[in-house]
XYZ file of C-alpha atoms in Angstrom:
193
model
C 36.032 15.065 -38.996
C 33.080 15.671 -36.692
C 33.268 18.377 -34.056
C 33.941 17.187 -30.543
C 33.062 18.378 -27.069
C 35.827 19.913 -24.989
C 35.177 18.416 -21.529
C 37.075 15.561 -19.944
C 34.610 15.075 -17.073
C 30.862 14.962 -17.539
C 30.309 17.430 -14.690
C 32.376 19.978 -16.626
C 30.284 19.753 -19.785
C 28.524 22.822 -21.156
C 25.440 23.576 -23.219
C 27.798 24.184 -26.150
C 29.325 20.736 -25.709
C 25.891 19.183 -25.796
C 25.112 21.255 -28.874
C 27.887 19.240 -30.526
C 26.941 15.873 -29.032
C 23.153 15.788 -29.482
C 23.090 16.133 -33.300
C 25.629 13.333 -33.588
C 23.618 11.194 -31.168
C 20.508 11.811 -33.270
C 22.364 10.664 -36.385
C 23.565 7.579 -34.524
C 19.985 6.837 -33.459
C 18.784 7.076 -37.069
C 21.271 4.406 -38.109
C 20.333 1.964 -35.338
C 18.414 -0.361 -37.686
C 21.499 -0.664 -39.911
C 23.646 -1.681 -36.943
C 21.026 -4.177 -35.760
C 20.816 -5.704 -39.247
C 24.626 -5.889 -39.398
C 24.689 -7.681 -36.070
C 22.037 -10.143 -37.233
C 24.282 -10.927 -40.202
C 26.967 -12.025 -37.724
C 24.696 -14.999 -36.946
C 25.046 -16.254 -40.527
C 27.063 -19.469 -40.582
C 27.079 -19.822 -36.787
C 25.460 -23.225 -36.314
C 26.467 -23.868 -32.710
C 25.650 -27.533 -33.309
C 22.089 -26.858 -34.532
C 20.704 -28.037 -37.883
C 20.412 -24.427 -39.096
C 22.609 -21.438 -38.386
C 21.448 -18.811 -35.925
C 20.479 -16.317 -38.638
C 18.340 -18.905 -40.421
C 16.668 -19.717 -37.105
C 15.813 -16.034 -36.573
C 14.594 -15.703 -40.173
C 12.463 -18.849 -39.900
C 10.961 -17.641 -36.622
C 10.086 -14.268 -38.175
C 8.808 -15.926 -41.359
C 6.461 -18.172 -39.393
C 5.139 -15.183 -37.424
C 4.720 -13.127 -40.607
C 2.969 -15.944 -42.473
C 0.649 -16.332 -39.489
C -0.444 -12.689 -39.804
C 1.329 -11.250 -36.770
C 1.865 -7.488 -36.778
C 5.228 -5.945 -37.678
C 6.252 -5.322 -34.085
C 5.712 -8.987 -33.224
C 7.525 -10.107 -36.382
C 10.483 -7.882 -35.487
C 10.534 -9.414 -32.014
C 10.609 -12.846 -33.652
C 13.437 -11.707 -35.912
C 15.559 -10.323 -33.074
C 14.715 -12.782 -30.287
C 18.102 -14.553 -30.540
C 20.279 -11.645 -31.697
C 22.038 -11.816 -28.337
C 23.433 -15.309 -28.943
C 26.836 -13.930 -29.953
C 27.210 -11.544 -27.006
C 25.120 -13.081 -24.248
C 26.061 -16.735 -24.046
C 24.391 -16.975 -20.637
C 21.640 -14.371 -21.089
C 20.856 -13.948 -24.787
C 17.200 -12.927 -24.199
C 18.401 -9.954 -22.129
C 20.381 -8.625 -25.102
C 17.405 -8.845 -27.466
C 15.108 -7.282 -24.872
C 17.522 -4.392 -24.274
C 17.612 -3.604 -27.997
C 13.832 -3.815 -28.369
C 12.774 -2.156 -25.091
C 12.417 1.420 -26.364
C 10.325 0.317 -29.346
C 7.894 -2.397 -28.278
C 4.916 -2.944 -26.015
C 5.361 -4.423 -22.564
C 3.759 -7.696 -23.678
C 6.211 -8.152 -26.549
C 9.143 -7.088 -24.400
C 8.236 -9.638 -21.719
C 7.819 -12.318 -24.371
C 11.311 -11.708 -25.743
C 12.829 -11.383 -22.268
C 11.409 -14.719 -21.099
C 11.439 -16.775 -24.305
C 14.619 -18.628 -23.301
C 13.059 -20.019 -20.148
C 9.896 -20.940 -22.050
C 11.886 -22.633 -24.831
C 13.662 -24.536 -22.063
C 10.467 -26.536 -21.581
C 11.427 -28.323 -24.795
C 15.000 -29.262 -23.863
C 16.120 -28.337 -20.333
C 15.526 -31.896 -19.119
C 18.176 -33.107 -21.620
C 20.873 -30.929 -20.059
C 20.104 -31.358 -16.382
C 17.851 -28.344 -15.900
C 14.242 -28.078 -14.804
C 12.085 -28.099 -17.933
C 9.243 -26.591 -15.909
C 11.232 -23.487 -14.967
C 8.644 -21.441 -16.857
C 6.040 -22.414 -14.256
C 7.413 -19.713 -11.963
C 5.606 -17.315 -14.320
C 2.307 -19.201 -14.455
C -0.453 -16.661 -13.924
C 1.554 -13.778 -15.384
C -0.429 -11.723 -17.874
C 1.959 -12.629 -20.715
C 2.556 -16.303 -19.866
C 0.261 -17.712 -22.561
C 1.518 -15.252 -25.191
C 5.110 -16.307 -24.540
C 4.260 -20.016 -24.505
C 2.465 -19.547 -27.827
C 5.447 -17.657 -29.315
C 7.757 -20.517 -28.447
C 5.350 -23.258 -29.559
C 4.302 -21.682 -32.860
C 7.393 -19.789 -33.991
C 10.598 -20.358 -31.991
C 10.324 -24.128 -31.442
C 9.698 -25.214 -35.079
C 12.329 -22.853 -36.574
C 15.260 -25.282 -36.679
C 14.328 -27.022 -39.939
C 16.842 -26.857 -42.811
C 14.001 -27.492 -45.291
C 11.652 -24.805 -43.942
C 11.024 -21.441 -45.552
C 13.088 -18.499 -44.362
C 12.362 -15.163 -45.979
C 15.560 -13.141 -46.544
C 16.759 -10.521 -44.088
C 16.095 -7.822 -46.685
C 12.399 -8.715 -46.537
C 12.288 -7.829 -42.833
C 14.594 -4.770 -42.977
C 11.803 -2.263 -43.820
C 9.725 -3.563 -40.883
C 12.665 -3.111 -38.534
C 13.294 0.393 -39.872
C 9.657 1.352 -39.283
C 9.729 -0.120 -35.772
C 12.885 1.761 -34.820
C 12.024 5.111 -36.356
C 10.930 6.503 -33.007
C 11.069 5.024 -29.507
C 7.910 4.606 -27.475
C 9.900 5.136 -24.302
C 13.366 6.423 -23.479
C 14.801 8.832 -20.940
C 16.339 10.654 -23.935
C 13.169 11.216 -26.006
C 12.745 14.843 -24.966
C 16.412 15.700 -25.517
C 16.253 14.165 -28.982
C 13.200 16.225 -29.856
C 10.948 13.166 -29.826
C 8.919 13.660 -26.683
């Protein structure tokens, strides 16, 4: 059994307590890619009425981006863009963005965060929403990038006959992306900043 801190209130914690907690937190951080991959696997078989299940959609999106020569960070964003579908029924892009935020550039983060509104251009009018909701972002530095992501990768990735590389193909990319955060309030404490 792992050692545990002795405090019951955070304001009563000691340096010794944190000497117990930080190494375990570092180990937890190292296994983040495994937990993300496990959560992606939860999308397998979840069709939600679509022609392909949610995992296949994510794999097709990432496959299209990879085949188009996008860098690993972008491909990982494509892979994870809908990971929040199971937990964020009303805000799935927020879940994906929260997972990716420490590891990706601002342009990729914004793309993931807003992809749902941009994808809405293709279907919102069928469900009583404004298909031009994305226009509120017109002029934003990452507008065109996000529109391109949806048009080239997210939009066409609902085809049961299309190629979808296996999750194991993308796992090493995800592991490399998540080896060290670009930004986090905890970087210094974890010996990474």
